[in-house]
Coordinates of N, CA and C in Angstrom, one line a residue:
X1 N 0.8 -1.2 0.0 CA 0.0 0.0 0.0 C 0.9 1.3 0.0
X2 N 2.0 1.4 1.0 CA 2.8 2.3 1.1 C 3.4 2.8 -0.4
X3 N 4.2 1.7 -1.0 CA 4.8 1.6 -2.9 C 3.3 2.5 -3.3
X4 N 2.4 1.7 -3.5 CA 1.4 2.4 -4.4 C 1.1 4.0 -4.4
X5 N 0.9 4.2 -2.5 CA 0.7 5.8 -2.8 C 1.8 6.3 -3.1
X6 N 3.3 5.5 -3.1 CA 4.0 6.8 -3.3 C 4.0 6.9 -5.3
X7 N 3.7 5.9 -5.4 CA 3.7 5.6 -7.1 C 2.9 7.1 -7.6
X8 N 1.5 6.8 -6.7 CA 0.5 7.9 -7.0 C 0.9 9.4 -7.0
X9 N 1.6 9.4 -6.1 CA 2.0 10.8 -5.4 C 2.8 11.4 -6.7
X10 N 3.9 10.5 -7.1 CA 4.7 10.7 -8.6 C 4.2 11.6 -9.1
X11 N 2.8 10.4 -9.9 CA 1.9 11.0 -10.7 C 1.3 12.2 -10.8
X12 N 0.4 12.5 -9.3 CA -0.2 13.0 -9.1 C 0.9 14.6 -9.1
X13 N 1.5 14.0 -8.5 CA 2.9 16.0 -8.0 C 3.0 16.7 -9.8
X14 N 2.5 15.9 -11.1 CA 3.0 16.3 -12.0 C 1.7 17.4 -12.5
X15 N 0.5 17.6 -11.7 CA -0.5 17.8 -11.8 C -0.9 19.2 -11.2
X16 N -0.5 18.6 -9.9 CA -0.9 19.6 -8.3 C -0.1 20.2 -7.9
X17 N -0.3 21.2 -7.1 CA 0.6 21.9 -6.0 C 1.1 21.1 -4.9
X18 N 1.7 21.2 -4.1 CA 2.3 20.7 -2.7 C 1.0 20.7 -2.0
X19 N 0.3 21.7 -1.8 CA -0.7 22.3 -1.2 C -1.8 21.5 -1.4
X20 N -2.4 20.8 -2.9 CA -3.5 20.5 -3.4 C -3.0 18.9 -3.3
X21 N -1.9 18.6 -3.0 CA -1.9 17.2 -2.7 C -1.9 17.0 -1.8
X22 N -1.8 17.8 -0.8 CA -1.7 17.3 1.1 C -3.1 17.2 1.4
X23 N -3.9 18.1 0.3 CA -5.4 18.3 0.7 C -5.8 16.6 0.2
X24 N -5.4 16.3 -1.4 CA -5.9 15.1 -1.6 C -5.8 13.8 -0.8
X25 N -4.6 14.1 -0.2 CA -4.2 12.4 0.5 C -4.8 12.7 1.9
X26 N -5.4 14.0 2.4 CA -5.8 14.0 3.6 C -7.0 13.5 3.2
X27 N -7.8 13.8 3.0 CA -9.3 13.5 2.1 C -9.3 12.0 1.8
X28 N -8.1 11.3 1.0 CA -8.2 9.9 0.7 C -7.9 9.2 2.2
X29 N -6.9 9.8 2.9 CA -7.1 8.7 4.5 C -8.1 9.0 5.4
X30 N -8.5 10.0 4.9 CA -9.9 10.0 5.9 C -11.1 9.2 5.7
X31 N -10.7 8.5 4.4 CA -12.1 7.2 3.8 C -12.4 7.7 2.6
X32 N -12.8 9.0 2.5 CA -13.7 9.7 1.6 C -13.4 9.5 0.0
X33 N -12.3 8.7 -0.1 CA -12.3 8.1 -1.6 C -10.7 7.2 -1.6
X34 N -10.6 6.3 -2.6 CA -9.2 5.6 -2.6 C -8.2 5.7 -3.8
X35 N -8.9 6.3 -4.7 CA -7.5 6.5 -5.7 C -8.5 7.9 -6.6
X36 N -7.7 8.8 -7.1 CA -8.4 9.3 -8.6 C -8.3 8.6 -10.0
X37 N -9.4 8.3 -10.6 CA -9.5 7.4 -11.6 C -9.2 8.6 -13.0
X38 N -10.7 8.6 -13.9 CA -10.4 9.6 -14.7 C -10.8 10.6 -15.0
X39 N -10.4 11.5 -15.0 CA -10.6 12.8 -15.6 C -11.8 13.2 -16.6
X40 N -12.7 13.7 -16.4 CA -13.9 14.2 -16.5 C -13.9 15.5 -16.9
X41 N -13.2 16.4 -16.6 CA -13.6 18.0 -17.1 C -12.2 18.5 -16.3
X42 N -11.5 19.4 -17.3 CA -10.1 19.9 -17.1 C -10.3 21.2 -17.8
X43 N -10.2 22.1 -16.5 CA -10.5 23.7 -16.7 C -9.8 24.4 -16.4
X44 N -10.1 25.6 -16.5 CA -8.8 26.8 -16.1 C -8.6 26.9 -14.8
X45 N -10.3 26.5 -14.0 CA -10.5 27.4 -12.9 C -10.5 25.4 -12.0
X46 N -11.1 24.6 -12.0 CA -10.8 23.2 -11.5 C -10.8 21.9 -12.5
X47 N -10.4 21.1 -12.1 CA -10.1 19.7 -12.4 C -11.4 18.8 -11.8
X48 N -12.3 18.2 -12.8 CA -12.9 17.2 -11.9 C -12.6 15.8 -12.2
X49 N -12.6 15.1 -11.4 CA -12.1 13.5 -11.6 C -13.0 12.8 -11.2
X50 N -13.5 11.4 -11.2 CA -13.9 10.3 -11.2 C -13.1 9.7 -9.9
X51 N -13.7 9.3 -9.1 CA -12.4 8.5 -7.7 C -13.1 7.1 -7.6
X52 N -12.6 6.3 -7.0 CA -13.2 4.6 -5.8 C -13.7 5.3 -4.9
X53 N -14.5 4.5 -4.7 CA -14.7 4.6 -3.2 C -15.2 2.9 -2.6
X54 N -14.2 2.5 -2.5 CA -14.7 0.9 -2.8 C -15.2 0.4 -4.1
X55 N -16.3 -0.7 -4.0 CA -16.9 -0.5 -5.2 C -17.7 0.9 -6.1
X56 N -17.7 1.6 -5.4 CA -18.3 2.5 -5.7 C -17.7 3.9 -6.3
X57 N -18.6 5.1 -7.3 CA -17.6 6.2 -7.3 C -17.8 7.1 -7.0
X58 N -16.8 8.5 -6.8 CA -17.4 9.7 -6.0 C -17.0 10.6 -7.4
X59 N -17.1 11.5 -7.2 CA -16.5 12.8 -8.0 C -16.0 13.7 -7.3
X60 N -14.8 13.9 -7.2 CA -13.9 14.9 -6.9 C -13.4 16.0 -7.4
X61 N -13.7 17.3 -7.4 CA -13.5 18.5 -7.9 C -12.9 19.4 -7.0
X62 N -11.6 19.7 -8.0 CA -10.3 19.9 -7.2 C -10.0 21.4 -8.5
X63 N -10.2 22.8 -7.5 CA -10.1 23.9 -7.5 C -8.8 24.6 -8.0
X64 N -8.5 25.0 -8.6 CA -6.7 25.3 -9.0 C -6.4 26.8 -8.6
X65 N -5.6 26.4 -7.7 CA -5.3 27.9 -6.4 C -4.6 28.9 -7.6
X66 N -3.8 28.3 -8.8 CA -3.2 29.9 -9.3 C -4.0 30.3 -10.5
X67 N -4.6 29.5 -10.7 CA -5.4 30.2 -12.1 C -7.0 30.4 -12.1
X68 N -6.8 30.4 -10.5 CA -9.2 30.6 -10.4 C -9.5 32.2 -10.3
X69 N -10.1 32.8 -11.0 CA -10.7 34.1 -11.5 C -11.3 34.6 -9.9
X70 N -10.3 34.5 -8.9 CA -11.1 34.5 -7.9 C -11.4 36.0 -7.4
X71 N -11.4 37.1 -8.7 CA -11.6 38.4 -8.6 C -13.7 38.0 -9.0
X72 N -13.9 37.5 -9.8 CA -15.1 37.3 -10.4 C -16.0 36.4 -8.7
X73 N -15.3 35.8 -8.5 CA -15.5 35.0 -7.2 C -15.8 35.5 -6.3
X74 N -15.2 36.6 -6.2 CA -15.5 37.6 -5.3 C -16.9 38.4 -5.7
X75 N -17.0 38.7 -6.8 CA -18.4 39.1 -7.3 C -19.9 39.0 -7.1
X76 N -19.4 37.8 -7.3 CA -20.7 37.2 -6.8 C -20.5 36.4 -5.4
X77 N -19.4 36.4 -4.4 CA -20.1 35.9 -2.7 C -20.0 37.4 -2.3
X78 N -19.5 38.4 -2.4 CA -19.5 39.9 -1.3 C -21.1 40.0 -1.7
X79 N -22.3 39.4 -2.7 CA -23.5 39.3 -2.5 C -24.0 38.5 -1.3
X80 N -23.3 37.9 -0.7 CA -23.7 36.3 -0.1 C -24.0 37.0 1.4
X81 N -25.1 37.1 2.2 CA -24.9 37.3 3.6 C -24.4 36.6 4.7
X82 N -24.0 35.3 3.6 CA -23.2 34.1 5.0 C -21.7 34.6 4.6
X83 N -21.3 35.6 3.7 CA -19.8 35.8 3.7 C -19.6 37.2 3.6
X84 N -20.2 38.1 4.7 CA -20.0 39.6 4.2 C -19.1 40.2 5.2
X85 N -18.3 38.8 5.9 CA -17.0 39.3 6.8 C -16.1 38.6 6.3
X86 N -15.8 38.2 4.9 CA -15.1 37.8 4.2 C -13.9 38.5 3.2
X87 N -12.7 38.3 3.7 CA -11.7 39.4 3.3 C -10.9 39.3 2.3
X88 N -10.9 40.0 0.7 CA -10.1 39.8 -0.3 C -9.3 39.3 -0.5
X89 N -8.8 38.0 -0.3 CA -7.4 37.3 -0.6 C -8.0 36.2 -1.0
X90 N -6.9 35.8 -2.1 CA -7.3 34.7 -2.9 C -7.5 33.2 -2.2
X91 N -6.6 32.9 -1.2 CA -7.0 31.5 -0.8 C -8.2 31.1 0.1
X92 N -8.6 32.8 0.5 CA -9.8 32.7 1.6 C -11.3 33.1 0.5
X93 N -10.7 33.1 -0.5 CA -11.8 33.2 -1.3 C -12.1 31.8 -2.1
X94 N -11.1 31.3 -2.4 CA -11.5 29.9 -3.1 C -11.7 29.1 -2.0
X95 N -11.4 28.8 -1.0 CA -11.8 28.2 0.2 C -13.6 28.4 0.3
X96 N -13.9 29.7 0.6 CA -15.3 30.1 0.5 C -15.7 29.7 -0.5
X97 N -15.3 29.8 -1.6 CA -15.9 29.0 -2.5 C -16.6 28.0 -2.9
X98 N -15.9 26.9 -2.4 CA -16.1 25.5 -2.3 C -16.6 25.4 -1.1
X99 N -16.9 26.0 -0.1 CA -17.6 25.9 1.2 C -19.3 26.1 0.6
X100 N -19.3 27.1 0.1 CA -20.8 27.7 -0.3 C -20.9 26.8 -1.6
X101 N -20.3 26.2 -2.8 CA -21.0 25.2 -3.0 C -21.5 24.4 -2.7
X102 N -20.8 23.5 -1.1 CA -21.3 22.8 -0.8 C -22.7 22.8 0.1
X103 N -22.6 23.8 1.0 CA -23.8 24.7 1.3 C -24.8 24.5 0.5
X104 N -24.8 25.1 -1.2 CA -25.8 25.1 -1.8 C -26.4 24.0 -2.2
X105 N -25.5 22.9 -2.4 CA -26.0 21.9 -2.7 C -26.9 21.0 -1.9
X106 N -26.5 21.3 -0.4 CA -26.9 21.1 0.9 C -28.5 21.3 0.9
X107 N -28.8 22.8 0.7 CA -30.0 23.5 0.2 C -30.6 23.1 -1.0
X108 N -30.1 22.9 -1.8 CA -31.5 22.7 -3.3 C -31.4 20.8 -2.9
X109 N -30.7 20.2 -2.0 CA -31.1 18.8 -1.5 C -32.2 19.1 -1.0
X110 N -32.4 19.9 0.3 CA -33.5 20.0 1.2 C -34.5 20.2 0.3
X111 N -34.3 21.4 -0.7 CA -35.4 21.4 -1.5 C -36.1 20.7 -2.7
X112 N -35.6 19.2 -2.4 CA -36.2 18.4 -3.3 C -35.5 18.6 -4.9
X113 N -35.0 19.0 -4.8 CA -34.1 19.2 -6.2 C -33.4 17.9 -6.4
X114 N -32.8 17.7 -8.1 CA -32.1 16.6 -8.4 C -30.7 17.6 -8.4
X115 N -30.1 17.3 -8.0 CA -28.5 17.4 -7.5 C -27.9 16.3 -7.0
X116 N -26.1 16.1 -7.1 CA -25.1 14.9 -6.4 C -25.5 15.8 -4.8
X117 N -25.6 14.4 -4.5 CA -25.0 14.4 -2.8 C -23.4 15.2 -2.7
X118 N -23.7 16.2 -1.7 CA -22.0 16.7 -1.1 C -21.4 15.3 -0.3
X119 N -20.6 15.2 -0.1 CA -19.8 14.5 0.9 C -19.0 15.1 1.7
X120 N -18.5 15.9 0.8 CA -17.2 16.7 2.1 C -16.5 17.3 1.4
X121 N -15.5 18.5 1.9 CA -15.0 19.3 1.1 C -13.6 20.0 2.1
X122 N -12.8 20.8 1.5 CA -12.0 20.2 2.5 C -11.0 22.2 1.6
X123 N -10.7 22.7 2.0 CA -9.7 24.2 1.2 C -10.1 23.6 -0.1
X124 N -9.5 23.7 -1.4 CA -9.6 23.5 -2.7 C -10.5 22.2 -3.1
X125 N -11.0 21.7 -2.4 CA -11.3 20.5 -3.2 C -12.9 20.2 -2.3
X126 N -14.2 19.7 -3.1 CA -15.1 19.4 -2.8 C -15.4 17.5 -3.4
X127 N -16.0 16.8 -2.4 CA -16.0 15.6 -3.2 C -17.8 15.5 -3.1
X128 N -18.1 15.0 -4.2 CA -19.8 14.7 -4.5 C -19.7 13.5 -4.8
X129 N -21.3 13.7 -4.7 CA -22.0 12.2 -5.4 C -21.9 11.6 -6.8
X130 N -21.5 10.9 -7.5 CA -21.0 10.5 -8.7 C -22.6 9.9 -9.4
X131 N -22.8 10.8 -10.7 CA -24.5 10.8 -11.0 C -24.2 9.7 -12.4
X132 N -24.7 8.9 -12.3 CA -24.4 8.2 -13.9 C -24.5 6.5 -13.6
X133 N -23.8 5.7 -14.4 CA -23.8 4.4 -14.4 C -22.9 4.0 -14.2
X134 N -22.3 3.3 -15.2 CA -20.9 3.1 -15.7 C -19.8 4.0 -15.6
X135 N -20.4 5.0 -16.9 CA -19.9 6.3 -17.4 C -21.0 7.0 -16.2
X136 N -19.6 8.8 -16.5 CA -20.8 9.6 -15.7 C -21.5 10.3 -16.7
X137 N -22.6 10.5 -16.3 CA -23.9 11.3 -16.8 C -23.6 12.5 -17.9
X138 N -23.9 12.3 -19.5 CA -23.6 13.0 -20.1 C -24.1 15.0 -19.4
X139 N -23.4 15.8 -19.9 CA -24.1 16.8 -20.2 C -25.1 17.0 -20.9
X140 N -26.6 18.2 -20.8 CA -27.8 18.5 -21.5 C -26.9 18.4 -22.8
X141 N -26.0 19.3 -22.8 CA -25.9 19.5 -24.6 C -25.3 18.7 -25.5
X142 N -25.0 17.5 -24.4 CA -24.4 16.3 -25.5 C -25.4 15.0 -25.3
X143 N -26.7 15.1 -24.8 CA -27.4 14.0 -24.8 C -28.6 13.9 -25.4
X144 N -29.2 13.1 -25.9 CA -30.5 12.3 -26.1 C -31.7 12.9 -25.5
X145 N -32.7 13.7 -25.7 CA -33.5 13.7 -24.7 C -35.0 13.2 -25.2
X146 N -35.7 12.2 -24.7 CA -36.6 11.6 -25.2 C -37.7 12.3 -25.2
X147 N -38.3 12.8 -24.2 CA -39.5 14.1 -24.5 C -39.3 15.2 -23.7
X148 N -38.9 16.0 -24.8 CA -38.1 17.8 -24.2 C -38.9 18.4 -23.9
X149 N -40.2 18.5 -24.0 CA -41.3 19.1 -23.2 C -41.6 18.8 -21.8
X150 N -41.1 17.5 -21.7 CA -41.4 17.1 -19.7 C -39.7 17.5 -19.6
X151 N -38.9 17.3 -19.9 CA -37.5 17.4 -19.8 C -37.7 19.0 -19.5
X152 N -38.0 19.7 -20.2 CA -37.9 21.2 -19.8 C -38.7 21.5 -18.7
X153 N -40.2 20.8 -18.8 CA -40.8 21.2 -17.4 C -39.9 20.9 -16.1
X154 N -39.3 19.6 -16.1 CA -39.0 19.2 -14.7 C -37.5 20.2 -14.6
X155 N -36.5 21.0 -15.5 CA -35.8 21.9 -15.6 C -36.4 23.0 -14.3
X156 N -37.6 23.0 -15.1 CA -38.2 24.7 -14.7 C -38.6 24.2 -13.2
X157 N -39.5 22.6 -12.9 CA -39.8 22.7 -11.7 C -38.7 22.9 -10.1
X158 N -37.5 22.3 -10.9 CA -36.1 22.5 -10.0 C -35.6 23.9 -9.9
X159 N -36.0 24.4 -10.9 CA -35.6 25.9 -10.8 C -36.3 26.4 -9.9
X160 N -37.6 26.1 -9.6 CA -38.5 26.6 -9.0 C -38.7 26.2 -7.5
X161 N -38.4 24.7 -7.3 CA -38.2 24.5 -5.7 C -37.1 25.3 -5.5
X162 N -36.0 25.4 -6.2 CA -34.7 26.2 -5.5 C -35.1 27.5 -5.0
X163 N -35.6 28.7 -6.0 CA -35.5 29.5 -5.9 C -36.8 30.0 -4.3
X164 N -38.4 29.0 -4.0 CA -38.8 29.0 -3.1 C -38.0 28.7 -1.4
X165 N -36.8 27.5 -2.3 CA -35.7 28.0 -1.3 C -34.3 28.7 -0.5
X166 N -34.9 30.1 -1.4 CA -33.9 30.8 -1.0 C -32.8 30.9 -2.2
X167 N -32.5 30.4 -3.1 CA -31.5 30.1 -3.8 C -31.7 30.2 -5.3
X168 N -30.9 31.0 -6.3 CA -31.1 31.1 -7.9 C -29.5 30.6 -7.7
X169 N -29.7 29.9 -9.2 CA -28.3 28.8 -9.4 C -27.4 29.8 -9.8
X170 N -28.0 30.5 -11.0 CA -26.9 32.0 -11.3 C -25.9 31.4 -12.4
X171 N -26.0 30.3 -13.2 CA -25.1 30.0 -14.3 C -25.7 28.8 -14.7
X172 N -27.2 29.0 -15.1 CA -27.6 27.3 -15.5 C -27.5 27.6 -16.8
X173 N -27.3 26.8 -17.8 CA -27.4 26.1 -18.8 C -27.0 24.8 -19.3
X174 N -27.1 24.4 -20.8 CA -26.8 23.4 -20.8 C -25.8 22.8 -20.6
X175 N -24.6 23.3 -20.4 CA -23.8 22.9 -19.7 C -23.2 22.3 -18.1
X176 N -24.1 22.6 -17.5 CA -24.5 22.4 -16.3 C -25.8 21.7 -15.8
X177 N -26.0 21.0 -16.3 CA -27.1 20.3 -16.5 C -26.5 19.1 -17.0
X178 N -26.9 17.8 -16.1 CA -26.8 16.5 -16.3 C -27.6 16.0 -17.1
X179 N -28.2 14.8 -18.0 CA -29.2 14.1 -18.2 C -29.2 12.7 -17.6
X180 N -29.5 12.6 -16.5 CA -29.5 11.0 -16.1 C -31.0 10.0 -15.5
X181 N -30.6 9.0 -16.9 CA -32.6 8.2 -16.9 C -33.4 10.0 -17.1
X182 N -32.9 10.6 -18.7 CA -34.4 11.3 -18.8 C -34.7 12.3 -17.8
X183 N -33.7 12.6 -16.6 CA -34.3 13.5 -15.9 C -33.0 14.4 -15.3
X184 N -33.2 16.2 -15.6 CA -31.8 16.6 -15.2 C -31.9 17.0 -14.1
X185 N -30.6 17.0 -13.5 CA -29.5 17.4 -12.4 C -28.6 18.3 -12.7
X186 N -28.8 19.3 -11.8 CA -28.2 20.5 -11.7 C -27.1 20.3 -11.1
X187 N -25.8 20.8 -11.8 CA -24.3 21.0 -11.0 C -23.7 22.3 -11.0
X188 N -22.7 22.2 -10.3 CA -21.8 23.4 -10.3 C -22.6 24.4 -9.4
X189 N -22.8 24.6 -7.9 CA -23.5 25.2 -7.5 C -22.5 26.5 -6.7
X190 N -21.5 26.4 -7.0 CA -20.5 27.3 -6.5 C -21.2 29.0 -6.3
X191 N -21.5 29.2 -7.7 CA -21.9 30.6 -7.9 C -23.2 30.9 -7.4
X192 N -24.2 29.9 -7.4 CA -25.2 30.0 -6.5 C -25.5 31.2 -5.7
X193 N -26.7 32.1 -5.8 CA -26.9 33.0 -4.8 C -28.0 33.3 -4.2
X194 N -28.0 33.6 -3.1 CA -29.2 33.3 -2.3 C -30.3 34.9 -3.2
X195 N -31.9 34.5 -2.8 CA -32.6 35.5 -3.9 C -32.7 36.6 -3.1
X196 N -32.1 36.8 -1.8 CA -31.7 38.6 -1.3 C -30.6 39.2 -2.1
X197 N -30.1 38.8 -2.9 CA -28.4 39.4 -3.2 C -29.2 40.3 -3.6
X198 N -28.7 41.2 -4.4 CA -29.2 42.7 -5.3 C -29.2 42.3 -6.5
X199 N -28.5 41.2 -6.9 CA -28.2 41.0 -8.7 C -29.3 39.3 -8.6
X200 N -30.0 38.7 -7.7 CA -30.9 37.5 -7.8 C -31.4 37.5 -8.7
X201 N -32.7 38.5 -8.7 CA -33.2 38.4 -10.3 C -32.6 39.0 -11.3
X202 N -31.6 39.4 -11.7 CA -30.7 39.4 -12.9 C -30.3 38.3 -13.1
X203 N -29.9 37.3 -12.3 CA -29.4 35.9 -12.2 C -29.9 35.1 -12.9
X204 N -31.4 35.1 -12.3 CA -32.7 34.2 -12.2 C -33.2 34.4 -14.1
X205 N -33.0 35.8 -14.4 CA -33.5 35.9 -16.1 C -32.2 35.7 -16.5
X206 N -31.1 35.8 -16.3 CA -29.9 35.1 -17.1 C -30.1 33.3 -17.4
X207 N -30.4 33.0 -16.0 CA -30.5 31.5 -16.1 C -31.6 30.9 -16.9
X208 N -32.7 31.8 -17.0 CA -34.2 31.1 -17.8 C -33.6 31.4 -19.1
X209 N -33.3 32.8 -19.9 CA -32.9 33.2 -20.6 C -32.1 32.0 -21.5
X210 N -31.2 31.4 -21.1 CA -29.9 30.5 -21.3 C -31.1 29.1 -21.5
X211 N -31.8 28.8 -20.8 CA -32.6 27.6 -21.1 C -34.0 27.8 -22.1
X212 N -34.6 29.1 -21.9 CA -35.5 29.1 -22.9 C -34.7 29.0 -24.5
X213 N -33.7 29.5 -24.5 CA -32.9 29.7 -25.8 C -32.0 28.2 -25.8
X214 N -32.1 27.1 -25.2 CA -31.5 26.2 -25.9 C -32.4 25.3 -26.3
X215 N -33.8 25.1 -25.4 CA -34.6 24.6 -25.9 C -35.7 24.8 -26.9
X216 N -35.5 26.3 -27.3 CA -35.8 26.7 -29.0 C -35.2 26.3 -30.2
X217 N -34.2 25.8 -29.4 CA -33.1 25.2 -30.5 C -33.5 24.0 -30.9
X218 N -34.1 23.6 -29.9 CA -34.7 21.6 -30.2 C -35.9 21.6 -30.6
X219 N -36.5 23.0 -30.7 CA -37.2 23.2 -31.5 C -39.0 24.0 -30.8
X220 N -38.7 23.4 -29.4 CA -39.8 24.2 -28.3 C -40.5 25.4 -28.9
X221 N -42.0 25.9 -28.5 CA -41.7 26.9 -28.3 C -42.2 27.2 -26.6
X222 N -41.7 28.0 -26.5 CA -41.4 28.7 -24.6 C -41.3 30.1 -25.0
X223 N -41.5 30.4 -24.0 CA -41.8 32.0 -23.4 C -40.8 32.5 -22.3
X224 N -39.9 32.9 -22.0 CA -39.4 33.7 -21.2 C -39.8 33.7 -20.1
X225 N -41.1 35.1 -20.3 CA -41.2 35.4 -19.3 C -42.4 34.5 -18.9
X226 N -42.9 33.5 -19.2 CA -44.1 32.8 -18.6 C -43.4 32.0 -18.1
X227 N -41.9 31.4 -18.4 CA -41.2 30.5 -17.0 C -40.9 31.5 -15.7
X228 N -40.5 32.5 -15.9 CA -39.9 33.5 -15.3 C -41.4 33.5 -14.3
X229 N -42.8 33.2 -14.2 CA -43.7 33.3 -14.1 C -43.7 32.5 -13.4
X230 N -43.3 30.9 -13.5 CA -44.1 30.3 -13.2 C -42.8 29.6 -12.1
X231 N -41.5 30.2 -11.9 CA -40.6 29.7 -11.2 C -41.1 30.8 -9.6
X232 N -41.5 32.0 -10.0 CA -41.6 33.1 -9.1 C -42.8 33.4 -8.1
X233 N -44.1 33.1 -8.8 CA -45.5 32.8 -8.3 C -45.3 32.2 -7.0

């Protein structure tokens, strides 16, 4: 076992910081997963991977301390009233970061929403619930969707328990949107903002906006402002 992690460690140092690997192997001996598998989405701002967790798998999304936009980051939490004693520096920002997505995800759970289970989260790195089969769960804009008229309603009905609880996602589209068995799941709740901020409903018509206009594409027709309607009633 000893050989292996250091094999891993090799690997993994050619990737991470010093910093972002003390985080990983603390997180892997605390249980919460046993190896990173593959790579799933490789971005400016995080890395997400695929992990064990026994037979089982998690998804681990691992935050990258020198290249996260964490001026934009700041943007949208100095709205947040769980972080308005929260002080400009970059690692206390990406830290909050990843705290309040897990938070949110916490929240659009209670509220009956389809979202990954959080598990735990730790400075740069959040581990979730792994949504899919085999393979994980295509994205909206690369999947199949068998009837986009219920597909878009149950969209709008998740938009709509969130926002009754407190919460506009603030960057949905199809990209952020799962398809799994026919029914989507919202990810990436980082940017998340509660509907007191001052920019909530600018959010809230960015995000309808972004889904009425993909699903015109598949050929729908929808209305704007009668989701906008019927998320807010």
């Amino acid at each position: 076992m000893a050989k292996k992690s250091k094999e891993i460690w090799k690997v993994y140092k050619n990737v991470f910081s010093e910093f972002t690997l003390r985080t990983i192997f603390k997180l892997s001996s605390e249980g919460h997963f046993d190896e990173l598998k593959s790579p799933i989405s490789i971005g400016k701002e995080a890395n997400i991977f695929s992990a064990t967790k026994g037979k089982d798998k998690v998804i681990v999304k691992i935050y990258r301390l020198e290249s996260c936009n964490f001026n934009q980051m700041y943007n949208y939490i100095k709205q947040d009233v769980r972080y308005t004693n929260l002080r400009k520096h970059r690692r206390q920002i990406i830290f909050a970061w990843v705290q309040r997505e897990y938070r949110n995800i916490l929240i659009a759970r209670d509220a009956g929403c389809n979202v990954p289970k959080p598990i735990t989260f730790k400075n740069n790195i959040i581990i979730e619930e792994f949504i899919g089969d085999k393979d994980p769960a295509p994205m909206l804009k690369d999947s199949k969707i068998k009837n986009k008229t219920k597909f878009l309603n149950e969209i709008i009905k998740n938009m709509k328990k969130l926002y009754k609880k407190g919460l506009v996602h603030a960057d949905l589209s199809q990209f952020n949107i799962l398809n799994h068995k026919n029914k989507p799941y919202f990810i990436d709740f980082s940017q998340a903002t509660t509907t007191k901020a001052s920019e909530a409903d600018k959010y809230l018509k960015r995000d309808i906006k972004n889904i009425v206009k993909y699903f015109k594409k598949l050929g729908l027709k929808v209305d704007k402002d009668d989701v906008y309607e019927k998320i807010t009633k």
